[in-house]
Amino acid sequence: MQKYSDRLNRLSYSQTFVMSNKVREMRAEGIDVIGLTLGEPDFDVPDNIKQAAFDAINENYSHYSPVPGFLELRQAIARKLKRDNNLDYKPTQIVVSNGAKQSILNIMAAVVNDGDEVILPTPYWVSYDEMVKMMGGKSIFVQTSIESEFKITAQQLEEAITPKTKVLLFSSPCNPSGSFYTYEELKAIAEVVAKHPQITIISDEIYEYINYEGEHVSIASFPEVYEQTAVINGMSKAFAMTGWRIGYCAAPEWLAKGCDKVQGQMTSGANTVAQRASIVALDAGKEHYQYMVDSFKKRRDLIYDLMKDIPGFKVNKPKSAFYIFPDISFYIGKTLKGKEIKNSDDFAMFLLEEAKVASVGGVSFGDVNCIRFSYASSEKDITEAMRRIKECLASC
Ligand code: PMP
Ligand code: GLU
């Protein structure tokens, strides 16, 4: 009989997509549900980027690109890394992929052996642990809580490192917590990693531009770990280009070569039209897209103000990305409208069924106490969603 592989059986479905598909199904049944599930900008692709894509089609960019991406795009990425992050990378250190998701997976495939340990500051983005499993590695979870803004300390990291540690993988700004690490915090982490030359840092900076309160710092900018760091970024969040599937990594040359080798066998590289448009997207500079960040900030303020008044929700004000991650442990162990709430996934399901508001439970982010709301939605939907939740809980 044909069977799935053990590798596939180890995997879970991506909960972000599971919950957003549920919203789609419920709507198709005529149910009025508000979806605050998937993390993607609700803006259209800016016109300058669209025009560059039309031009690329008319100029017949229809053949395979080099596996790591067009040289002109890798040069534009190098310019961006210098301009925004004061980082020096040569095009040979950059690999463009089908979204940042693939960029992360390429590096994991390039460095993780069976049984290798990958440190995941927790909560982490849903796909990290699954990627570790895919590569045969072992995730080591370093727990945080809302009190520490969901950030690990250098000392916690030091305690988690063993001779088997291969990778430290984290996002700053963070999905799902909305926190970001400051210069001092990253410096302390860099100093720890520098003492362990076998470790590769995968620094996922895809929410770099969506930062309301501070300066984005890349851990690669600390010289002591430049050679140990792979910077991940992409077009999805900053330029509202989620469906165009362009991400990249910038890394030491040997690691970029490893990604090129993996990618050459897996996907042959990224979509050529989207690559050409990405050059224009990057070169326009951050200010060109500030209107989206300003709008997310307004919505951050709105959802925070409304959510902090919901009984049993402990919330910190997220400083970046477009997620809010309240601690709802007050409800765990209770029975609400006949439904037993054993963890945050049960609570998210309860809100979906009873309040018709969709979020993503925290379990797949490694956190049983919190749930994630994406607020890249209209102010009207945010306001109505918080009203529904408050009313539903008041009637329990
Ligand atoms: N990293 C993080 C933290 C994310 O939230 C996402 C979500 N899309 C990605 C990487 C992947 O982005 P993409 O593949 O769309 O570039
Ligand atoms: N990154 C987004 C999220 O966390 C999109 C979905 C995904 O890639 O998992 O919702």
Tab-separated table of C-alpha atoms and ligand atoms in Angstrom:
chain	number	residue	atom	x	y	z
A	1	MET	CA	0.000	0.000	0.000
A	2	GLN	CA	1.215	3.532	-0.728
A	3	LYS	CA	1.915	5.598	2.358
A	4	TYR	CA	3.080	9.042	3.310
A	5	SER	CA	6.721	9.391	4.311
A	6	ASP	CA	7.689	9.670	7.963
A	7	ARG	CA	8.943	13.176	7.113
A	8	LEU	CA	5.494	14.236	5.951
A	9	ASN	CA	3.815	12.560	8.903
A	10	ARG	CA	5.963	14.604	11.270
A	11	LEU	CA	4.677	17.846	9.750
A	12	SER	CA	1.656	19.887	10.793
A	13	TYR	CA	-0.411	22.065	8.524
A	14	SER	CA	0.413	25.766	8.719
A	15	GLN	CA	-2.143	27.100	11.204
A	16	THR	CA	-2.136	30.547	9.624
A	17	PHE	CA	-3.461	29.023	6.421
A	18	VAL	CA	-5.731	26.534	8.225
A	19	MET	CA	-7.499	29.388	10.007
A	20	SER	CA	-7.701	31.648	6.956
A	21	ASN	CA	-9.156	28.749	4.927
A	22	LYS	CA	-11.747	28.238	7.651
A	23	VAL	CA	-12.777	31.872	7.290
A	24	ARG	CA	-13.143	31.396	3.551
A	25	GLU	CA	-15.289	28.259	4.042
A	26	MET	CA	-17.507	29.914	6.640
A	27	ARG	CA	-18.050	32.925	4.395
A	28	ALA	CA	-18.954	30.613	1.504
A	29	GLU	CA	-21.655	29.164	3.785
A	30	GLY	CA	-22.986	32.682	4.267
A	31	ILE	CA	-21.626	33.147	7.807
A	32	ASP	CA	-20.567	36.698	8.645
A	33	VAL	CA	-17.102	36.081	10.094
A	34	ILE	CA	-14.348	38.645	10.637
A	35	GLY	CA	-10.950	37.250	9.719
A	36	LEU	CA	-7.941	38.574	11.624
A	37	THR	CA	-5.870	35.524	10.736
A	38	LEU	CA	-3.427	35.824	7.872
A	39	GLY	CA	-0.570	38.279	8.179
A	40	GLU	CA	-0.562	40.156	4.920
A	41	PRO	CA	-0.906	43.834	4.045
A	42	ASP	CA	-4.387	44.701	2.771
A	43	PHE	CA	-2.941	47.270	0.331
A	44	ASP	CA	-2.653	46.875	-3.426
A	45	VAL	CA	0.805	46.618	-4.922
A	46	PRO	CA	2.077	50.205	-5.426
A	47	ASP	CA	1.828	51.519	-8.999
A	48	ASN	CA	5.575	51.946	-9.550
A	49	ILE	CA	6.035	48.215	-8.896
A	50	LYS	CA	3.099	47.188	-11.078
A	51	GLN	CA	4.459	49.293	-13.950
A	52	ALA	CA	7.859	47.627	-13.645
A	53	ALA	CA	6.163	44.230	-13.923
A	54	PHE	CA	4.253	45.294	-17.072
A	55	ASP	CA	7.543	46.549	-18.519
A	56	ALA	CA	9.276	43.257	-17.703
A	57	ILE	CA	6.575	41.287	-19.511
A	58	ASN	CA	6.799	43.577	-22.549
A	59	GLU	CA	10.597	43.297	-22.511
A	60	ASN	CA	10.211	39.493	-22.582
A	61	TYR	CA	11.716	38.538	-19.254
A	62	SER	CA	10.283	35.106	-19.820
A	63	HIS	CA	13.249	32.763	-19.543
A	64	TYR	CA	14.924	31.249	-16.501
A	65	SER	CA	16.925	33.727	-14.483
A	66	PRO	CA	20.227	32.691	-12.918
A	67	VAL	CA	19.376	30.347	-10.003
A	68	PRO	CA	20.224	32.905	-7.256
A	69	GLY	CA	18.334	35.681	-9.091
A	70	PHE	CA	19.124	38.369	-11.683
A	71	LEU	CA	22.408	40.123	-10.997
A	72	GLU	CA	20.620	43.513	-11.209
A	73	LEU	CA	18.249	42.459	-8.434
A	74	ARG	CA	21.049	41.172	-6.242
A	75	GLN	CA	22.840	44.492	-6.811
A	76	ALA	CA	19.659	46.361	-5.796
A	77	ILE	CA	19.421	44.214	-2.655
A	78	ALA	CA	23.070	44.985	-1.860
A	79	ARG	CA	22.288	48.718	-2.267
A	80	LYS	CA	19.292	48.383	0.049
A	81	LEU	CA	21.326	46.557	2.695
A	82	LYS	CA	23.967	49.292	2.575
A	83	ARG	CA	21.454	52.173	2.547
A	84	ASP	CA	19.090	50.892	5.260
A	85	ASN	CA	21.304	48.667	7.393
A	86	ASN	CA	24.863	49.791	6.693
A	87	LEU	CA	25.680	46.206	5.723
A	88	ASP	CA	28.180	45.305	3.012
A	89	TYR	CA	27.233	42.398	0.793
A	90	LYS	CA	28.420	41.417	-2.660
A	91	PRO	CA	25.857	40.023	-5.137
A	92	THR	CA	27.581	36.638	-4.753
A	93	GLN	CA	26.459	36.636	-1.116
A	94	ILE	CA	22.780	37.072	-2.011
A	95	VAL	CA	20.223	34.478	-3.100
A	96	VAL	CA	16.712	35.442	-4.225
A	97	SER	CA	13.985	32.857	-3.619
A	98	ASN	CA	10.255	32.198	-3.824
A	99	GLY	CA	9.484	34.207	-0.718
A	100	ALA	CA	11.399	34.544	2.525
A	101	LYS	CA	9.877	31.231	3.543
A	102	GLN	CA	12.006	29.458	0.955
A	103	SER	CA	15.042	31.564	1.847
A	104	ILE	CA	14.852	30.244	5.421
A	105	LEU	CA	14.289	26.676	4.278
A	106	ASN	CA	17.271	26.866	1.891
A	107	ILE	CA	19.606	27.796	4.733
A	108	MET	CA	18.208	25.132	7.013
A	109	ALA	CA	18.708	22.564	4.246
A	110	ALA	CA	22.247	23.848	3.798
A	111	VAL	CA	23.365	23.557	7.447
A	112	VAL	CA	21.087	21.316	9.553
A	113	ASN	CA	21.991	17.641	9.960
A	114	ASP	CA	19.827	14.965	11.605
A	115	GLY	CA	19.741	15.596	15.335
A	116	ASP	CA	21.207	19.111	15.160
A	117	GLU	CA	19.668	21.585	17.558
A	118	VAL	CA	17.975	24.766	16.394
A	119	ILE	CA	17.232	27.362	19.053
A	120	LEU	CA	13.848	29.032	18.680
A	121	PRO	CA	13.048	31.953	20.960
A	122	THR	CA	9.381	31.292	21.763
A	123	PRO	CA	6.841	32.400	20.581
A	124	TYR	CA	8.176	31.858	17.079
A	125	TRP	CA	6.635	32.078	13.635
A	126	VAL	CA	4.579	28.938	12.867
A	127	SER	CA	6.780	27.595	10.099
A	128	TYR	CA	10.092	27.618	11.974
A	129	ASP	CA	9.525	24.490	14.062
A	130	GLU	CA	8.042	22.683	11.066
A	131	MET	CA	11.077	23.553	8.943
A	132	VAL	CA	13.343	22.172	11.665
A	133	LYS	CA	11.335	18.934	11.626
A	134	MET	CA	11.512	18.810	7.830
A	135	MET	CA	15.296	18.942	7.998
A	136	GLY	CA	15.552	16.298	10.737
A	137	GLY	CA	16.718	18.790	13.371
A	138	LYS	CA	15.531	19.256	16.911
A	139	SER	CA	13.960	22.517	18.077
A	140	ILE	CA	15.092	23.885	21.410
A	141	PHE	CA	12.474	26.295	22.696
A	142	VAL	CA	13.541	29.228	24.821
A	143	GLN	CA	10.425	30.470	26.578
A	144	THR	CA	9.473	34.091	27.099
A	145	SER	CA	6.313	35.779	28.341
A	146	ILE	CA	4.374	38.985	27.907
A	147	GLU	CA	6.271	40.452	30.890
A	148	SER	CA	9.560	40.374	28.935
A	149	GLU	CA	7.811	41.593	25.751
A	150	PHE	CA	8.297	38.026	24.499
A	151	LYS	CA	12.051	38.557	24.111
A	152	ILE	CA	14.848	36.258	25.270
A	153	THR	CA	17.906	37.486	27.123
A	154	ALA	CA	21.502	36.740	26.234
A	155	GLN	CA	21.732	34.663	29.400
A	156	GLN	CA	18.769	32.484	28.401
A	157	LEU	CA	20.452	31.935	25.046
A	158	GLU	CA	23.758	31.014	26.665
A	159	GLU	CA	22.000	28.419	28.815
A	160	ALA	CA	20.275	26.846	25.797
A	161	ILE	CA	23.448	26.381	23.726
A	162	THR	CA	25.021	22.906	23.582
A	163	PRO	CA	27.735	21.428	21.352
A	164	LYS	CA	24.893	20.287	19.063
A	165	THR	CA	23.490	23.785	18.510
A	166	LYS	CA	23.633	24.601	14.795
A	167	VAL	CA	21.224	27.477	14.342
A	168	LEU	CA	19.602	30.357	16.185
A	169	LEU	CA	16.447	31.320	14.287
A	170	PHE	CA	14.339	34.319	15.224
A	171	SER	CA	12.389	37.209	13.765
A	172	SER	CA	12.885	40.832	14.767
A	173	PRO	CA	10.398	42.511	14.376
A	174	CYS	CA	8.677	39.394	15.636
A	175	ASN	CA	5.768	37.475	14.249
A	176	PRO	CA	3.659	36.803	16.377
A	177	SER	CA	4.526	39.135	19.280
A	178	GLY	CA	5.073	42.438	17.469
A	179	SER	CA	8.200	43.120	19.558
A	180	PHE	CA	11.629	43.944	18.197
A	181	TYR	CA	15.086	43.613	19.716
A	182	THR	CA	17.003	46.797	20.469
A	183	TYR	CA	20.654	47.499	19.636
A	184	GLU	CA	21.767	46.619	23.180
A	185	GLU	CA	19.748	43.397	23.295
A	186	LEU	CA	21.088	42.237	19.945
A	187	LYS	CA	24.641	43.146	20.887
A	188	ALA	CA	24.411	40.962	23.993
A	189	ILE	CA	23.016	38.089	21.909
A	190	ALA	CA	25.734	38.566	19.281
A	191	GLU	CA	28.435	38.380	21.949
A	192	VAL	CA	27.097	35.019	23.118
A	193	VAL	CA	26.850	33.565	19.606
A	194	ALA	CA	30.355	34.769	18.717
A	195	LYS	CA	31.710	32.431	21.400
A	196	HIS	CA	30.219	29.457	19.503
A	197	PRO	CA	31.528	29.511	15.937
A	198	GLN	CA	29.477	26.441	14.890
A	199	ILE	CA	26.244	28.464	15.159
A	200	THR	CA	24.530	30.146	12.220
A	201	ILE	CA	22.099	32.931	13.083
A	202	ILE	CA	19.098	33.111	10.779
A	203	SER	CA	17.881	36.658	11.328
A	204	ASP	CA	14.410	37.022	9.839
A	205	GLU	CA	13.905	40.739	9.231
A	206	ILE	CA	10.906	40.587	6.926
A	207	TYR	CA	8.979	43.125	9.046
A	208	GLU	CA	11.906	45.566	9.113
A	209	TYR	CA	9.961	48.490	7.606
A	210	ILE	CA	6.893	47.956	9.774
A	211	ASN	CA	8.321	49.427	12.938
A	212	TYR	CA	6.462	52.209	14.762
A	213	GLU	CA	8.739	53.038	17.635
A	214	GLY	CA	12.360	52.485	17.033
A	215	GLU	CA	15.311	51.929	14.818
A	216	HIS	CA	15.631	48.565	13.123
A	217	VAL	CA	18.955	46.905	13.870
A	218	SER	CA	20.212	43.859	12.012
A	219	ILE	CA	22.273	41.482	14.123
A	220	ALA	CA	24.567	41.087	11.093
A	221	SER	CA	25.761	44.643	11.760
A	222	PHE	CA	27.781	43.425	14.760
A	223	PRO	CA	31.143	42.548	13.210
A	224	GLU	CA	31.694	39.659	15.623
A	225	VAL	CA	28.782	37.703	14.055
A	226	TYR	CA	28.698	39.019	10.465
A	227	GLU	CA	30.315	35.788	9.248
A	228	GLN	CA	27.827	33.725	11.265
A	229	THR	CA	24.634	35.457	10.132
A	230	ALA	CA	22.157	34.974	7.317
A	231	VAL	CA	19.867	37.984	6.947
A	232	ILE	CA	16.392	37.156	5.629
A	233	ASN	CA	14.118	39.728	4.074
A	234	GLY	CA	11.672	40.025	1.215
A	235	MET	CA	9.015	41.899	-0.683
A	236	SER	CA	5.871	40.451	0.918
A	237	LYS	CA	5.358	42.766	3.867
A	238	ALA	CA	7.162	46.026	3.035
A	239	PHE	CA	5.728	46.337	-0.467
A	240	ALA	CA	2.425	44.435	-0.107
A	241	MET	CA	3.690	41.825	-2.568
A	242	THR	CA	2.797	38.599	-0.732
A	243	GLY	CA	1.518	36.840	-3.839
A	244	TRP	CA	4.508	37.797	-5.965
A	245	ARG	CA	6.701	35.449	-3.910
A	246	ILE	CA	10.077	37.171	-3.725
A	247	GLY	CA	12.338	36.871	-0.695
A	248	TYR	CA	16.077	36.824	-0.238
A	249	CYS	CA	18.932	35.930	2.028
A	250	ALA	CA	22.251	37.704	2.416
A	251	ALA	CA	24.927	35.555	4.001
A	252	PRO	CA	28.586	34.612	3.968
A	253	GLU	CA	29.525	33.415	0.508
A	254	TRP	CA	29.831	29.702	1.370
A	255	LEU	CA	26.306	29.732	2.782
A	256	ALA	CA	24.892	31.624	-0.209
A	257	LYS	CA	26.533	28.974	-2.418
A	258	GLY	CA	24.807	26.273	-0.359
A	259	CYS	CA	21.432	27.966	-0.876
A	260	ASP	CA	22.132	28.262	-4.600
A	261	LYS	CA	22.837	24.507	-4.744
A	262	VAL	CA	19.614	23.606	-2.895
A	263	GLN	CA	17.541	26.023	-4.965
A	264	GLY	CA	18.995	24.805	-8.253
A	265	GLN	CA	17.515	21.375	-7.530
A	266	MET	CA	14.272	22.511	-5.905
A	267	THR	CA	12.771	25.472	-7.786
A	268	SER	CA	15.381	26.758	-10.290
A	269	GLY	CA	14.852	30.238	-8.876
A	270	ALA	CA	12.128	32.831	-8.498
A	271	ASN	CA	9.632	34.316	-10.940
A	272	THR	CA	11.424	36.585	-13.410
A	273	VAL	CA	8.727	39.267	-13.787
A	274	ALA	CA	8.427	39.657	-10.012
A	275	GLN	CA	12.220	39.814	-9.761
A	276	ARG	CA	12.406	42.712	-12.238
A	277	ALA	CA	9.639	44.557	-10.394
A	278	SER	CA	11.462	44.014	-7.101
A	279	ILE	CA	14.414	46.072	-8.359
A	280	VAL	CA	12.118	49.095	-8.741
A	281	ALA	CA	10.410	48.336	-5.413
A	282	LEU	CA	13.711	48.340	-3.512
A	283	ASP	CA	15.302	51.312	-5.246
A	284	ALA	CA	12.340	53.606	-4.505
A	285	GLY	CA	13.373	53.595	-0.828
A	286	LYS	CA	11.515	53.152	2.414
A	287	GLU	CA	9.844	56.608	2.430
A	288	HIS	CA	7.899	55.734	-0.692
A	289	TYR	CA	5.956	53.098	1.267
A	290	GLN	CA	5.614	54.949	4.574
A	291	TYR	CA	1.867	55.497	4.029
A	292	MET	CA	1.275	51.797	4.680
A	293	VAL	CA	3.235	51.868	7.923
A	294	ASP	CA	1.354	54.990	9.071
A	295	SER	CA	-1.906	53.227	8.413
A	296	PHE	CA	-0.825	50.053	10.282
A	297	LYS	CA	0.194	52.244	13.216
A	298	LYS	CA	-3.287	53.788	13.417
A	299	ARG	CA	-4.773	50.323	13.417
A	300	ARG	CA	-2.287	49.134	16.040
A	301	ASP	CA	-3.426	51.965	18.316
A	302	LEU	CA	-7.064	51.157	17.664
A	303	ILE	CA	-6.868	47.417	18.330
A	304	TYR	CA	-4.713	47.915	21.410
A	305	ASP	CA	-7.097	50.489	22.912
A	306	LEU	CA	-10.110	48.277	22.329
A	307	MET	CA	-8.472	45.021	23.368
A	308	LYS	CA	-7.065	46.221	26.655
A	309	ASP	CA	-10.639	46.774	27.853
A	310	ILE	CA	-11.700	43.187	27.187
A	311	PRO	CA	-11.939	41.368	30.532
A	312	GLY	CA	-9.370	38.560	30.877
A	313	PHE	CA	-7.121	39.842	28.065
A	314	LYS	CA	-3.601	40.831	29.125
A	315	VAL	CA	-2.096	42.893	26.300
A	316	ASN	CA	1.166	44.675	25.653
A	317	LYS	CA	1.335	47.343	23.008
A	318	PRO	CA	3.152	45.837	20.027
A	319	LYS	CA	5.860	48.069	18.604
A	320	SER	CA	6.222	46.563	15.135
A	321	ALA	CA	4.816	44.135	12.527
A	322	PHE	CA	1.005	43.923	12.345
A	323	TYR	CA	0.182	41.404	15.029
A	324	ILE	CA	-1.093	41.649	18.572
A	325	PHE	CA	-0.613	38.667	20.881
A	326	PRO	CA	-2.757	38.928	24.025
A	327	ASP	CA	-2.316	36.536	26.948
A	328	ILE	CA	-5.710	34.930	27.520
A	329	SER	CA	-4.613	32.447	30.209
A	330	PHE	CA	-7.418	33.823	32.422
A	331	TYR	CA	-9.827	31.689	30.367
A	332	ILE	CA	-7.763	28.500	30.306
A	333	GLY	CA	-9.292	25.758	32.458
A	334	LYS	CA	-12.733	27.392	32.270
A	335	THR	CA	-15.820	26.121	30.446
A	336	LEU	CA	-17.393	28.783	28.227
A	337	LYS	CA	-20.827	28.160	26.728
A	338	GLY	CA	-20.331	24.434	27.330
A	339	LYS	CA	-16.886	24.413	25.677
A	340	GLU	CA	-13.851	23.392	27.693
A	341	ILE	CA	-10.897	25.753	27.121
A	342	LYS	CA	-7.728	23.701	27.603
A	343	ASN	CA	-5.350	26.000	25.746
A	344	SER	CA	-5.197	29.059	23.507
A	345	ASP	CA	-6.178	27.055	20.408
A	346	ASP	CA	-9.451	26.065	22.117
A	347	PHE	CA	-10.005	29.716	22.962
A	348	ALA	CA	-9.375	30.822	19.370
A	349	MET	CA	-11.837	28.176	18.174
A	350	PHE	CA	-14.352	29.345	20.768
A	351	LEU	CA	-14.076	32.936	19.491
A	352	LEU	CA	-14.513	31.746	15.933
A	353	GLU	CA	-17.603	29.683	16.673
A	354	GLU	CA	-19.287	31.948	19.201
A	355	ALA	CA	-18.144	35.486	18.324
A	356	LYS	CA	-17.497	34.848	14.634
A	357	VAL	CA	-14.046	36.381	14.923
A	358	ALA	CA	-11.105	34.423	13.537
A	359	SER	CA	-7.640	34.613	15.098
A	360	VAL	CA	-4.819	32.055	15.232
A	361	GLY	CA	-4.328	30.035	18.428
A	362	GLY	CA	-0.930	30.306	20.062
A	363	VAL	CA	-0.026	26.610	20.227
A	364	SER	CA	1.534	26.542	16.761
A	365	PHE	CA	3.616	29.590	17.768
A	366	GLY	CA	4.780	27.593	20.802
A	367	ASP	CA	2.605	29.511	23.268
A	368	VAL	CA	-0.409	27.913	24.979
A	369	ASN	CA	-1.444	31.136	26.732
A	370	CYS	CA	-1.734	33.649	23.894
A	371	ILE	CA	-3.613	34.052	20.633
A	372	ARG	CA	-2.612	36.066	17.576
A	373	PHE	CA	-4.661	38.688	15.778
A	374	SER	CA	-3.426	40.225	12.545
A	375	TYR	CA	-4.637	43.807	12.405
A	376	ALA	CA	-3.806	44.375	8.727
A	377	SER	CA	-7.560	44.706	8.322
A	378	SER	CA	-9.990	47.613	8.066
A	379	GLU	CA	-10.650	49.824	11.101
A	380	LYS	CA	-14.314	48.894	10.760
A	381	ASP	CA	-13.542	45.162	11.000
A	382	ILE	CA	-11.164	45.675	13.915
A	383	THR	CA	-13.750	47.701	15.838
A	384	GLU	CA	-16.549	45.238	15.147
A	385	ALA	CA	-14.340	42.228	15.999
A	386	MET	CA	-13.422	43.647	19.402
A	387	ARG	CA	-17.077	44.515	20.072
A	388	ARG	CA	-18.137	40.968	19.231
A	389	ILE	CA	-15.491	39.396	21.467
A	390	LYS	CA	-16.359	41.637	24.398
A	391	GLU	CA	-20.070	40.966	24.037
A	392	CYS	CA	-19.557	37.214	23.639
A	393	LEU	CA	-17.371	36.936	26.744
A	394	ALA	CA	-19.769	39.099	28.765
A	395	SER	CA	-22.546	36.645	27.992
A	396	CYS	CA	-20.617	33.605	29.235
B	1	PMP	N1	9.033	35.210	8.126
B	1	PMP	C1	8.025	35.663	8.873
B	1	PMP	C2	8.291	36.032	10.292
B	1	PMP	C3	6.735	35.771	8.346
B	1	PMP	O1	5.733	36.220	9.098
B	1	PMP	C4	6.517	35.394	7.020
B	1	PMP	C5	5.099	35.470	6.532
B	1	PMP	N2	4.822	35.564	5.330
B	1	PMP	C6	7.621	34.935	6.269
B	1	PMP	C7	8.859	34.847	6.861
B	1	PMP	C8	7.508	34.473	4.853
B	1	PMP	O2	7.204	35.467	3.982
B	1	PMP	P1	7.205	35.273	2.412
B	1	PMP	O3	7.482	33.834	2.146
B	1	PMP	O4	5.850	35.689	1.962
B	1	PMP	O5	8.283	36.164	1.906
B	2	GLU	N1	3.392	35.144	7.475
B	2	GLU	C1	1.981	35.281	7.425
B	2	GLU	C2	1.373	34.875	8.741
B	2	GLU	O1	2.071	34.540	9.651
B	2	GLU	C3	1.409	34.591	6.221
B	2	GLU	C4	1.088	33.155	6.345
B	2	GLU	C5	2.269	32.274	6.374
B	2	GLU	O2	3.163	32.450	5.549
B	2	GLU	O3	2.282	31.424	7.255
B	2	GLU	O4	0.170	34.926	8.842
